Amino acid sequence: MAVPNARGARVELSGWGWKHAGRAAHALRGVDLVVEPGERVLLLGASGAGKSTLLHALAGLTGPDSAIGGDQEGMLRVDGEPASRGRGGVGLVAQDPEAQLVMARAGDDVAFGLENLGVARGEIWPRVERALAEVGFPYGLRHSTGALSGGEKQRLVIAGALAMRPRLLLLDEPTANLDPVGAALVRDLLARLLVESEATLVLVEHRVADVMDLVDRVVVVEPGGGVIADGAPAKVFAEHGRSLAEQGVWVPGEEPAPNPSPAPGGAPVLAAEGVIARTPFQLGVRAAPARTVLEDVDLTVSAGTVTALTGPNGAGKSTLLTLLAGLSKPHRGRVVPCGPLAEVDRRPLARWPARRLARHVGTVFQHAEDQFVTAEVRDELRFAPLRAGLGEAEIESRVGELMERLRLTHLAHVHPYTLSGGEKRRLSVATALSSGPAHAPDVLALDEPTFGQDTRTWAELVELLADLRTQGRAITMATHDRLLLRNLTDVRVRVADGRAVPVAAGRADEEDV
């Protein structure tokens, strides 16, 4: 539905397609779509369907002499011009906020886009300060961007996009890394700003129910193809809801309902004792001073149990997770092995040799690319079992099963860095599981393991993790995923205000997420 006299941009695609460099298949092909000024479109599709690719194209990042290489066909116009000519009027919040940060200080990062647009200097900083306040950014203008959590980086990137006051706003899962309070804040802000600015919105979001009030149209694309459904949300879900759910789309009321086997429980394998963590020391006269993130944390992780770390952005969930995984050393206190793990090495985990640590503790980082070490998806999955000494037949069987279950088979020979955000997350989790149940690490430390997944791959990940729990592995994860907490959590620990406090069984308050 077009908005009369709207100030938003008009988008038009005809027979449009895109094939990433080095790929045999198209990400999208034959896309015919018109978005009128002021419309608010929710773009849906299974994980890997090309949603992020389409947003990048609308932002002018694909095509000749653009940032993303590949082959383009058909026509794509924003206000009648190629998208690359209208970048100043487009605001993009991509799936990976870290990739969009360009400056060392928060205020400078938000000001960067405004300076490139030639906004008057006297107007820049009031707009920067307002944007940061509106997204609930908790620090000052000089705060280091390198010292931010994933959710805080996401808020900063959203502030940068909104400060530009774009005519076309492209959002790729803008609240995926935010705590519930922050996500609600951003949704309310978007609703208000879209009314005020009349900007055109194209939004990608897996958790559809949370954004239904923001959009007036739903467009569904299929992998390697074009638009397969288009219309008002109620109409699209009424006519196509069942088939979309079968394809993995998060249709309201059609959430997956896994039935994992009960947790066997077991003896403690890790213990944090009086742990204090501080932000890293930074050089420079304007560097932010070190601050305490965690103080006097005592926490036990047990075998056969899933322990979930929840709490607001910036509270220290990822910090605690890396400490429990032995990847960083606390400022004070220690993380020590217990039970069978102590028989391997009684020293604090931070002092274990890297090879020994990798054998017994598997890690999935918040930024998936940080853990990729090979040039192909198949080789990435073969890496851990080869180091564990598994035979070739066993390796191929396990790798083949994981690729099939997590829908990575068609990407076997693709470079991991070129995957979509959801595909990277699946691969990063799969690498931690690739040695198989008999050789899997004793402890798994997972940071947002279900980020960016459609319902099918979400359910597969839950089942794979539940199987490892049944095998007696200890799983610790930092997450904002309420459905994951409901289906695969035995112990919930709320991280906030420097503390890590167990949450009473049965509590499901959103503030605990």
Short mmCIF file of C-alpha atoms in Angstrom, two decimals:
data_model
loop_
_atom_site.label_atom_id
_atom_site.label_comp_id
_atom_site.label_asym_id
_atom_site.label_seq_id
_atom_site.Cartn_x
_atom_site.Cartn_y
_atom_site.Cartn_z
CA MET A 1 0.00 0.00 0.00
CA ALA A 2 1.58 3.27 -1.08
CA VAL A 3 1.59 6.17 1.36
CA PRO A 4 0.31 9.42 -0.29
CA ASN A 5 2.94 12.19 -0.49
CA ALA A 6 5.49 10.03 1.34
CA ARG A 7 9.09 11.18 1.52
CA GLY A 8 10.41 7.62 1.31
CA ALA A 9 12.26 6.10 -1.62
CA ARG A 10 10.72 3.94 -4.34
CA VAL A 11 12.29 0.53 -5.02
CA GLU A 12 11.87 -1.41 -8.24
CA LEU A 13 13.34 -4.75 -9.31
CA SER A 14 12.60 -6.57 -12.55
CA GLY A 15 14.06 -9.97 -13.40
CA TRP A 16 16.81 -9.19 -10.93
CA GLY A 17 19.31 -11.84 -9.90
CA TRP A 18 22.64 -12.11 -8.16
CA LYS A 19 25.33 -14.78 -8.05
CA HIS A 20 28.17 -14.31 -5.58
CA ALA A 21 31.70 -14.55 -6.96
CA GLY A 22 32.92 -18.14 -6.80
CA ARG A 23 29.42 -19.61 -6.43
CA ALA A 24 27.82 -21.91 -8.99
CA ALA A 25 24.24 -21.09 -8.02
CA HIS A 26 22.40 -17.78 -7.82
CA ALA A 27 21.51 -16.39 -4.43
CA LEU A 28 18.37 -14.90 -5.99
CA ARG A 29 17.04 -14.92 -9.53
CA GLY A 30 14.02 -13.56 -11.33
CA VAL A 31 13.05 -11.12 -8.58
CA ASP A 32 10.16 -8.87 -9.59
CA LEU A 33 9.27 -6.40 -6.86
CA VAL A 34 8.06 -2.82 -6.42
CA VAL A 35 8.08 -1.08 -3.04
CA GLU A 36 6.30 2.24 -3.04
CA PRO A 37 7.48 5.24 -1.00
CA GLY A 38 6.61 4.92 2.66
CA GLU A 39 5.80 1.21 2.59
CA ARG A 40 7.08 -0.99 5.39
CA VAL A 41 8.06 -4.40 4.08
CA LEU A 42 8.99 -7.50 6.06
CA LEU A 43 11.28 -9.68 3.91
CA LEU A 44 11.02 -13.37 4.79
CA GLY A 45 12.57 -16.63 3.63
CA ALA A 46 14.45 -19.64 4.92
CA SER A 47 18.01 -19.22 6.19
CA GLY A 48 20.24 -18.71 3.14
CA ALA A 49 17.36 -17.57 0.91
CA GLY A 50 19.18 -14.40 -0.13
CA LYS A 51 17.47 -11.86 2.12
CA SER A 52 20.71 -10.22 3.23
CA THR A 53 21.95 -10.26 -0.35
CA LEU A 54 18.88 -8.32 -1.45
CA LEU A 55 19.38 -5.73 1.29
CA HIS A 56 23.03 -5.31 0.28
CA ALA A 57 21.95 -4.81 -3.33
CA LEU A 58 19.39 -2.15 -2.35
CA ALA A 59 22.15 -0.41 -0.38
CA GLY A 60 24.31 -0.26 -3.52
CA LEU A 61 26.89 -2.73 -2.28
CA THR A 62 26.60 -5.17 -5.21
CA GLY A 63 27.25 -4.67 -8.88
CA PRO A 64 30.19 -3.29 -10.89
CA ASP A 65 32.84 -1.50 -8.83
CA SER A 66 30.96 -2.21 -5.58
CA ALA A 67 32.05 -3.80 -2.30
CA ILE A 68 30.56 -7.24 -2.98
CA GLY A 69 31.73 -9.03 -6.10
CA GLY A 70 29.55 -11.22 -8.27
CA ASP A 71 27.34 -11.40 -11.34
CA GLN A 72 24.16 -9.33 -11.56
CA GLU A 73 21.28 -9.62 -14.00
CA GLY A 74 18.03 -7.77 -14.52
CA MET A 75 17.14 -4.32 -13.25
CA LEU A 76 17.30 -2.80 -9.75
CA ARG A 77 16.48 0.87 -9.18
CA VAL A 78 16.01 3.10 -6.16
CA ASP A 79 14.08 6.23 -7.14
CA GLY A 80 14.73 5.39 -10.78
CA GLU A 81 18.51 5.24 -10.42
CA PRO A 82 20.99 2.38 -9.83
CA ALA A 83 21.27 1.79 -6.10
CA SER A 84 24.98 2.65 -6.10
CA ARG A 85 24.13 6.26 -7.01
CA GLY A 86 21.78 6.82 -4.09
CA ARG A 87 23.77 5.54 -1.11
CA GLY A 88 23.45 8.83 0.74
CA GLY A 89 19.71 8.35 1.08
CA VAL A 90 19.95 4.75 2.27
CA GLY A 91 20.58 3.53 5.82
CA LEU A 92 21.69 -0.07 6.25
CA VAL A 93 21.99 -2.03 9.48
CA ALA A 94 23.65 -5.27 8.42
CA GLN A 95 23.54 -8.63 10.15
CA ASP A 96 27.05 -8.28 11.56
CA PRO A 97 27.32 -4.94 13.40
CA GLU A 98 31.08 -5.28 13.87
CA ALA A 99 31.58 -5.11 10.11
CA GLN A 100 29.97 -1.64 10.04
CA LEU A 101 32.01 0.00 12.79
CA VAL A 102 34.65 2.26 11.24
CA MET A 103 35.80 4.57 14.03
CA ALA A 104 37.51 4.02 17.38
CA ARG A 105 35.06 6.12 19.41
CA ALA A 106 31.28 5.73 19.59
CA GLY A 107 30.38 9.33 18.82
CA ASP A 108 32.76 9.50 15.86
CA ASP A 109 31.25 6.31 14.44
CA VAL A 110 27.72 7.75 14.45
CA ALA A 111 29.02 11.06 13.05
CA PHE A 112 30.86 9.30 10.20
CA GLY A 113 27.81 8.93 7.98
CA LEU A 114 26.63 12.47 8.65
CA GLU A 115 30.03 13.89 7.72
CA ASN A 116 30.02 11.92 4.47
CA LEU A 117 26.58 13.35 3.68
CA GLY A 118 27.93 16.88 4.17
CA VAL A 119 25.67 17.70 7.12
CA ALA A 120 26.55 21.06 8.67
CA ARG A 121 29.01 20.66 11.55
CA GLY A 122 26.75 22.48 13.97
CA GLU A 123 23.98 19.96 13.26
CA ILE A 124 26.07 16.78 13.40
CA TRP A 125 26.69 16.44 17.13
CA PRO A 126 23.14 17.20 18.29
CA ARG A 127 21.94 14.49 15.89
CA VAL A 128 24.61 12.08 17.14
CA GLU A 129 23.71 12.64 20.79
CA ARG A 130 20.00 12.31 20.10
CA ALA A 131 20.44 9.07 18.13
CA LEU A 132 22.58 7.51 20.86
CA ALA A 133 20.04 8.48 23.53
CA GLU A 134 17.12 7.13 21.50
CA VAL A 135 18.65 3.65 21.10
CA GLY A 136 19.59 3.51 24.79
CA PHE A 137 23.35 3.54 24.22
CA PRO A 138 24.76 3.45 27.76
CA TYR A 139 28.09 5.24 27.29
CA GLY A 140 29.45 8.63 26.27
CA LEU A 141 30.66 9.88 22.90
CA ARG A 142 34.30 8.96 23.58
CA HIS A 143 33.68 5.37 24.58
CA SER A 144 35.81 2.87 22.65
CA THR A 145 33.92 0.87 20.02
CA GLY A 146 36.34 -1.99 20.61
CA ALA A 147 35.19 -2.31 24.23
CA LEU A 148 31.51 -2.86 23.36
CA SER A 149 29.54 -6.08 23.63
CA GLY A 150 27.78 -7.46 20.55
CA GLY A 151 24.45 -5.96 21.59
CA GLU A 152 26.02 -2.59 22.34
CA LYS A 153 27.66 -2.57 18.90
CA GLN A 154 24.27 -3.29 17.39
CA ARG A 155 22.73 -0.29 19.18
CA LEU A 156 25.57 1.91 17.95
CA VAL A 157 25.14 0.83 14.33
CA ILE A 158 21.38 1.43 14.53
CA ALA A 159 22.04 4.90 15.93
CA GLY A 160 24.39 5.64 13.03
CA ALA A 161 21.78 4.60 10.46
CA LEU A 162 18.93 6.53 12.08
CA ALA A 163 21.02 9.69 12.54
CA MET A 164 21.38 9.89 8.74
CA ARG A 165 17.57 10.18 8.40
CA PRO A 166 17.53 7.93 5.32
CA ARG A 167 14.69 7.78 2.81
CA LEU A 168 15.21 4.02 2.52
CA LEU A 169 15.94 2.11 5.74
CA LEU A 170 17.28 -1.45 5.39
CA LEU A 171 17.43 -3.50 8.59
CA ASP A 172 18.85 -7.03 8.76
CA GLU A 173 17.72 -8.57 12.07
CA PRO A 174 18.33 -5.28 13.90
CA THR A 175 17.41 -6.58 17.35
CA ALA A 176 18.93 -10.08 17.14
CA ASN A 177 21.72 -9.34 19.64
CA LEU A 178 19.67 -7.09 21.92
CA ASP A 179 18.18 -7.96 25.27
CA PRO A 180 14.33 -7.83 25.36
CA VAL A 181 14.23 -4.35 26.87
CA GLY A 182 16.64 -3.00 24.27
CA ALA A 183 14.80 -4.76 21.44
CA ALA A 184 11.48 -3.26 22.52
CA LEU A 185 13.11 0.17 22.78
CA VAL A 186 14.44 -0.05 19.23
CA ARG A 187 11.10 -1.28 17.84
CA ASP A 188 9.24 1.58 19.53
CA LEU A 189 11.81 4.05 18.21
CA LEU A 190 11.48 2.70 14.67
CA ALA A 191 7.70 2.93 14.80
CA ARG A 192 7.88 6.57 15.82
CA LEU A 193 10.61 7.58 13.38
CA LEU A 194 8.95 5.85 10.44
CA VAL A 195 5.79 7.87 11.07
CA GLU A 196 7.77 11.10 11.39
CA SER A 197 10.06 10.56 8.40
CA GLU A 198 7.77 8.51 6.14
CA ALA A 199 10.86 6.56 5.12
CA THR A 200 10.52 3.32 3.20
CA LEU A 201 11.43 0.26 5.29
CA VAL A 202 12.67 -3.16 4.21
CA LEU A 203 13.17 -5.34 7.27
CA VAL A 204 14.57 -8.85 7.70
CA GLU A 205 13.59 -10.46 10.98
CA HIS A 206 13.22 -14.13 11.88
CA ARG A 207 11.01 -13.61 14.92
CA VAL A 208 8.04 -12.34 12.95
CA ALA A 209 5.57 -11.92 15.81
CA ASP A 210 7.70 -9.21 17.42
CA VAL A 211 7.60 -6.89 14.39
CA MET A 212 4.08 -7.33 13.03
CA ASP A 213 3.07 -3.88 14.26
CA LEU A 214 5.96 -2.30 12.33
CA VAL A 215 5.09 -3.56 8.84
CA ASP A 216 2.20 -3.35 6.40
CA ARG A 217 3.44 -5.85 3.83
CA VAL A 218 5.19 -9.23 3.73
CA VAL A 219 7.39 -10.39 0.85
CA VAL A 220 8.76 -13.94 0.81
CA VAL A 221 11.72 -15.04 -1.34
CA GLU A 222 13.06 -18.51 -2.00
CA PRO A 223 16.70 -19.65 -2.28
CA GLY A 224 17.99 -19.19 -5.80
CA GLY A 225 14.62 -17.85 -6.95
CA GLY A 226 12.36 -14.88 -6.66
CA VAL A 227 9.25 -13.73 -4.81
CA ILE A 228 6.90 -16.55 -3.86
CA ALA A 229 4.43 -14.61 -1.69
CA ASP A 230 3.58 -10.93 -1.41
CA GLY A 231 0.79 -9.04 0.33
CA ALA A 232 -0.67 -7.85 3.59
CA PRO A 233 0.68 -9.86 6.56
CA ALA A 234 -2.67 -11.40 7.51
CA LYS A 235 -3.35 -12.43 3.91
CA VAL A 236 0.10 -13.92 3.31
CA PHE A 237 0.06 -15.96 6.52
CA ALA A 238 -3.53 -17.10 5.98
CA GLU A 239 -2.85 -18.30 2.44
CA HIS A 240 0.75 -19.48 2.74
CA GLY A 241 1.39 -19.93 6.47
CA ARG A 242 1.55 -23.72 6.49
CA SER A 243 3.83 -24.00 3.46
CA LEU A 244 6.07 -21.19 4.73
CA ALA A 245 6.38 -22.91 8.10
CA GLU A 246 7.40 -26.13 6.34
CA GLN A 247 10.16 -24.15 4.59
CA GLY A 248 11.48 -22.90 7.93
CA VAL A 249 9.95 -19.42 8.01
CA TRP A 250 9.07 -18.19 11.51
CA VAL A 251 5.31 -17.98 11.02
CA PRO A 252 3.41 -16.63 14.05
CA GLY A 253 1.78 -19.51 15.91
CA GLU A 254 3.92 -22.13 14.13
CA GLU A 255 6.97 -22.16 16.39
CA PRO A 256 8.99 -25.40 16.54
CA ALA A 257 8.27 -27.63 19.50
CA PRO A 258 11.24 -29.98 20.02
CA ASN A 259 11.05 -32.79 22.54
CA PRO A 260 14.63 -33.27 23.78
CA SER A 261 15.43 -36.10 26.14
CA PRO A 262 15.67 -35.14 29.84
CA ALA A 263 18.96 -33.88 31.21
CA PRO A 264 20.87 -36.64 32.99
CA GLY A 265 22.79 -34.19 35.16
CA GLY A 266 26.14 -35.03 36.70
CA ALA A 267 29.08 -33.92 38.75
CA PRO A 268 30.67 -30.46 38.39
CA VAL A 269 33.30 -30.13 35.64
CA LEU A 270 34.13 -26.42 35.99
CA ALA A 271 34.06 -23.91 38.80
CA ALA A 272 34.55 -20.14 38.76
CA GLU A 273 35.94 -19.05 42.13
CA GLY A 274 35.86 -15.38 43.12
CA VAL A 275 36.27 -14.27 39.52
CA ILE A 276 36.78 -10.58 38.81
CA ALA A 277 36.96 -9.39 35.19
CA ARG A 278 37.86 -5.93 33.93
CA THR A 279 37.86 -4.35 30.50
CA PRO A 280 41.25 -4.38 28.74
CA PHE A 281 43.68 -1.53 29.29
CA GLN A 282 43.61 0.91 26.37
CA LEU A 283 46.33 3.20 25.10
CA GLY A 284 45.83 6.89 24.37
CA VAL A 285 45.03 9.99 26.39
CA ARG A 286 41.35 9.73 25.40
CA ALA A 287 41.02 6.01 26.05
CA ALA A 288 38.18 4.94 28.30
CA PRO A 289 39.38 3.88 31.75
CA ALA A 290 39.26 0.20 32.64
CA ARG A 291 36.08 -0.81 34.42
CA THR A 292 35.00 -3.89 36.33
CA VAL A 293 32.64 -6.11 34.33
CA LEU A 294 32.31 -9.03 36.76
CA GLU A 295 33.02 -9.04 40.48
CA ASP A 296 33.36 -12.00 42.87
CA VAL A 297 31.57 -14.46 40.58
CA ASP A 298 31.20 -17.99 41.90
CA LEU A 299 29.64 -20.46 39.48
CA THR A 300 29.66 -24.21 38.96
CA VAL A 301 29.04 -25.93 35.62
CA SER A 302 27.96 -29.57 35.73
CA ALA A 303 28.10 -32.46 33.29
CA GLY A 304 24.89 -33.49 31.54
CA THR A 305 23.44 -30.04 32.08
CA VAL A 306 22.72 -26.93 30.01
CA THR A 307 23.57 -23.70 31.83
CA ALA A 308 22.24 -20.51 30.24
CA LEU A 309 23.73 -17.08 30.89
CA THR A 310 21.11 -14.36 30.46
CA GLY A 311 20.90 -10.65 31.22
CA PRO A 312 21.13 -7.22 29.57
CA ASN A 313 23.59 -6.22 26.87
CA GLY A 314 27.02 -5.30 28.20
CA ALA A 315 26.49 -7.12 31.49
CA GLY A 316 29.38 -9.52 30.88
CA LYS A 317 27.75 -12.71 29.52
CA SER A 318 30.29 -13.16 26.73
CA THR A 319 33.11 -12.20 29.09
CA LEU A 320 32.03 -14.86 31.58
CA LEU A 321 31.66 -17.40 28.80
CA THR A 322 35.24 -16.87 27.57
CA LEU A 323 36.51 -17.15 31.16
CA LEU A 324 34.66 -20.45 31.64
CA ALA A 325 36.13 -21.68 28.35
CA GLY A 326 39.68 -20.88 29.50
CA LEU A 327 40.19 -18.41 26.64
CA SER A 328 40.95 -15.47 28.91
CA LYS A 329 42.41 -15.01 32.36
CA PRO A 330 40.40 -13.26 35.08
CA HIS A 331 41.76 -10.11 36.67
CA ARG A 332 41.46 -11.99 39.96
CA GLY A 333 40.09 -15.35 40.97
CA ARG A 334 40.25 -18.44 38.80
CA VAL A 335 38.31 -20.96 36.73
CA VAL A 336 39.31 -24.50 37.68
CA PRO A 337 38.48 -27.96 36.33
CA CYS A 338 36.58 -30.38 38.56
CA GLY A 339 35.98 -34.13 38.61
CA PRO A 340 37.15 -36.00 35.49
CA LEU A 341 38.35 -32.77 33.90
CA ALA A 342 40.69 -32.14 36.83
CA GLU A 343 42.25 -35.55 36.19
CA VAL A 344 43.35 -34.23 32.78
CA ASP A 345 45.04 -31.14 34.23
CA ARG A 346 44.49 -29.60 37.67
CA ARG A 347 45.72 -26.15 36.74
CA PRO A 348 43.23 -23.28 36.11
CA LEU A 349 41.88 -23.51 32.57
CA ALA A 350 43.59 -20.28 31.48
CA ARG A 351 46.93 -22.05 31.98
CA TRP A 352 46.11 -25.12 29.88
CA PRO A 353 48.06 -25.60 26.63
CA ALA A 354 45.98 -24.58 23.60
CA ARG A 355 45.82 -28.08 22.11
CA ARG A 356 44.63 -29.61 25.40
CA LEU A 357 42.07 -26.88 25.92
CA ALA A 358 40.68 -27.29 22.40
CA ARG A 359 40.32 -31.03 22.95
CA HIS A 360 38.26 -30.68 26.11
CA VAL A 361 36.45 -27.35 25.69
CA GLY A 362 34.61 -26.47 22.48
CA THR A 363 33.77 -22.82 21.84
CA VAL A 364 31.38 -20.95 19.55
CA PHE A 365 32.27 -17.26 19.44
CA GLN A 366 29.82 -14.40 19.17
CA HIS A 367 31.58 -13.40 15.94
CA ALA A 368 31.60 -16.66 13.97
CA GLU A 369 34.40 -15.68 11.57
CA ASP A 370 36.86 -15.50 14.46
CA GLN A 371 37.03 -19.30 14.61
CA PHE A 372 37.24 -20.29 10.94
CA VAL A 373 40.65 -21.62 9.95
CA THR A 374 40.20 -23.19 6.49
CA ALA A 375 39.04 -22.08 3.05
CA GLU A 376 36.09 -24.48 2.59
CA VAL A 377 33.07 -25.47 4.66
CA ARG A 378 33.85 -29.19 4.37
CA ASP A 379 37.47 -28.68 5.46
CA GLU A 380 36.29 -26.58 8.40
CA LEU A 381 34.21 -29.52 9.63
CA ARG A 382 37.02 -32.00 9.01
CA PHE A 383 39.57 -29.99 10.98
CA ALA A 384 38.64 -31.03 14.55
CA PRO A 385 38.09 -34.76 13.90
CA LEU A 386 41.40 -34.93 12.00
CA ARG A 387 43.18 -33.42 15.01
CA ALA A 388 41.37 -35.90 17.26
CA GLY A 389 42.82 -38.78 15.21
CA LEU A 390 39.55 -40.14 13.80
CA GLY A 391 39.68 -42.41 10.77
CA GLU A 392 38.75 -41.15 7.33
CA ALA A 393 35.52 -43.17 7.10
CA GLU A 394 34.33 -41.93 10.50
CA ILE A 395 35.21 -38.33 9.62
CA GLU A 396 33.34 -38.42 6.33
CA SER A 397 30.31 -40.00 7.98
CA ARG A 398 30.16 -37.38 10.72
CA VAL A 399 30.85 -34.42 8.41
CA GLY A 400 28.25 -35.63 5.93
CA GLU A 401 25.62 -36.03 8.65
CA LEU A 402 26.23 -32.55 10.07
CA MET A 403 26.13 -30.89 6.66
CA GLU A 404 22.89 -32.67 5.84
CA ARG A 405 21.17 -31.90 9.14
CA LEU A 406 22.25 -28.25 9.17
CA ARG A 407 21.65 -27.72 5.43
CA LEU A 408 25.24 -26.99 4.53
CA THR A 409 25.73 -29.74 1.93
CA HIS A 410 25.31 -27.43 -1.07
CA LEU A 411 27.93 -25.14 0.48
CA ALA A 412 30.59 -27.82 1.01
CA HIS A 413 33.21 -26.14 -1.18
CA VAL A 414 32.33 -22.53 -0.37
CA HIS A 415 34.64 -20.27 1.66
CA PRO A 416 33.19 -19.84 5.18
CA TYR A 417 33.63 -16.06 5.05
CA THR A 418 31.16 -15.81 2.15
CA LEU A 419 28.28 -17.51 3.97
CA SER A 420 25.22 -15.68 5.23
CA GLY A 421 25.07 -14.82 8.92
CA GLY A 422 22.80 -17.76 9.72
CA GLU A 423 24.98 -20.15 7.71
CA LYS A 424 28.12 -18.95 9.50
CA ARG A 425 26.45 -19.55 12.85
CA ARG A 426 25.42 -23.09 11.85
CA LEU A 427 28.94 -23.84 10.65
CA SER A 428 30.51 -22.46 13.83
CA VAL A 429 28.28 -24.67 16.00
CA ALA A 430 28.87 -27.65 13.72
CA THR A 431 32.65 -27.31 14.06
CA ALA A 432 32.27 -27.64 17.84
CA LEU A 433 30.27 -30.85 17.31
CA SER A 434 32.17 -32.33 14.39
CA SER A 435 34.22 -34.84 16.37
CA GLY A 436 31.04 -36.78 17.16
CA PRO A 437 29.51 -37.77 20.53
CA ALA A 438 32.30 -40.17 21.44
CA HIS A 439 35.01 -37.55 20.89
CA ALA A 440 33.14 -34.33 21.62
CA PRO A 441 34.64 -31.85 24.11
CA ASP A 442 33.66 -32.30 27.75
CA VAL A 443 32.43 -28.70 27.86
CA LEU A 444 30.79 -26.56 25.19
CA ALA A 445 30.74 -22.76 25.56
CA LEU A 446 28.32 -21.27 23.03
CA ASP A 447 27.62 -17.58 22.40
CA GLU A 448 24.15 -17.08 20.85
CA PRO A 449 24.16 -20.52 19.17
CA THR A 450 20.76 -20.10 17.44
CA PHE A 451 21.34 -16.62 15.98
CA GLY A 452 19.89 -16.17 12.47
CA GLN A 453 18.32 -19.62 12.12
CA ASP A 454 15.08 -20.58 10.46
CA THR A 455 12.81 -23.00 12.30
CA ARG A 456 14.24 -26.14 10.69
CA THR A 457 17.88 -25.43 11.45
CA TRP A 458 16.91 -24.07 14.89
CA ALA A 459 15.28 -27.40 15.73
CA GLU A 460 18.25 -29.37 14.39
CA LEU A 461 20.66 -27.37 16.56
CA VAL A 462 18.51 -27.95 19.64
CA GLU A 463 18.41 -31.71 18.97
CA LEU A 464 22.17 -31.90 18.39
CA LEU A 465 22.88 -30.07 21.64
CA ALA A 466 20.33 -32.16 23.53
CA ASP A 467 22.06 -35.33 22.28
CA LEU A 468 25.38 -34.09 23.65
CA ARG A 469 23.74 -33.27 26.98
CA THR A 470 22.42 -36.84 27.09
CA GLN A 471 25.98 -38.04 26.49
CA GLY A 472 27.00 -36.21 29.67
CA ARG A 473 28.56 -33.09 28.13
CA ALA A 474 28.31 -29.79 29.98
CA ILE A 475 26.85 -27.03 27.83
CA THR A 476 27.08 -23.36 28.76
CA MET A 477 25.53 -20.73 26.51
CA ALA A 478 24.91 -17.00 26.46
CA THR A 479 21.58 -16.27 24.81
CA HIS A 480 18.58 -13.95 24.46
CA ASP A 481 16.57 -16.68 22.72
CA ARG A 482 13.47 -17.20 24.87
CA LEU A 483 12.37 -20.28 22.94
CA LEU A 484 15.79 -21.87 23.41
CA LEU A 485 15.65 -21.14 27.13
CA ARG A 486 12.23 -22.75 27.34
CA ASN A 487 13.28 -25.92 25.54
CA LEU A 488 16.91 -26.52 26.46
CA THR A 489 17.90 -25.00 29.79
CA ASP A 490 18.48 -26.71 33.12
CA VAL A 491 20.21 -23.91 35.03
CA ARG A 492 19.68 -20.22 34.30
CA VAL A 493 22.17 -17.65 35.57
CA ARG A 494 21.35 -13.95 35.30
CA VAL A 495 24.41 -11.78 34.66
CA ALA A 496 23.86 -8.15 35.66
CA ASP A 497 25.48 -5.40 37.70
CA GLY A 498 28.74 -7.34 37.87
CA ARG A 499 27.09 -10.40 39.43
CA ALA A 500 26.10 -13.84 38.17
CA VAL A 501 23.05 -15.03 40.12
CA PRO A 502 21.10 -18.28 39.55
CA VAL A 503 17.46 -17.69 38.60
CA ALA A 504 14.83 -19.63 40.52
CA ALA A 505 13.31 -22.56 38.60
CA GLY A 506 10.11 -21.66 36.80
CA ARG A 507 10.82 -17.95 36.43
CA ALA A 508 10.35 -16.72 32.90
CA ASP A 509 10.43 -12.96 33.28
CA GLU A 510 11.72 -11.23 30.18
CA GLU A 511 14.20 -9.27 32.31
CA ASP A 512 16.00 -12.55 32.97
CA VAL A 513 16.73 -12.96 29.26
#
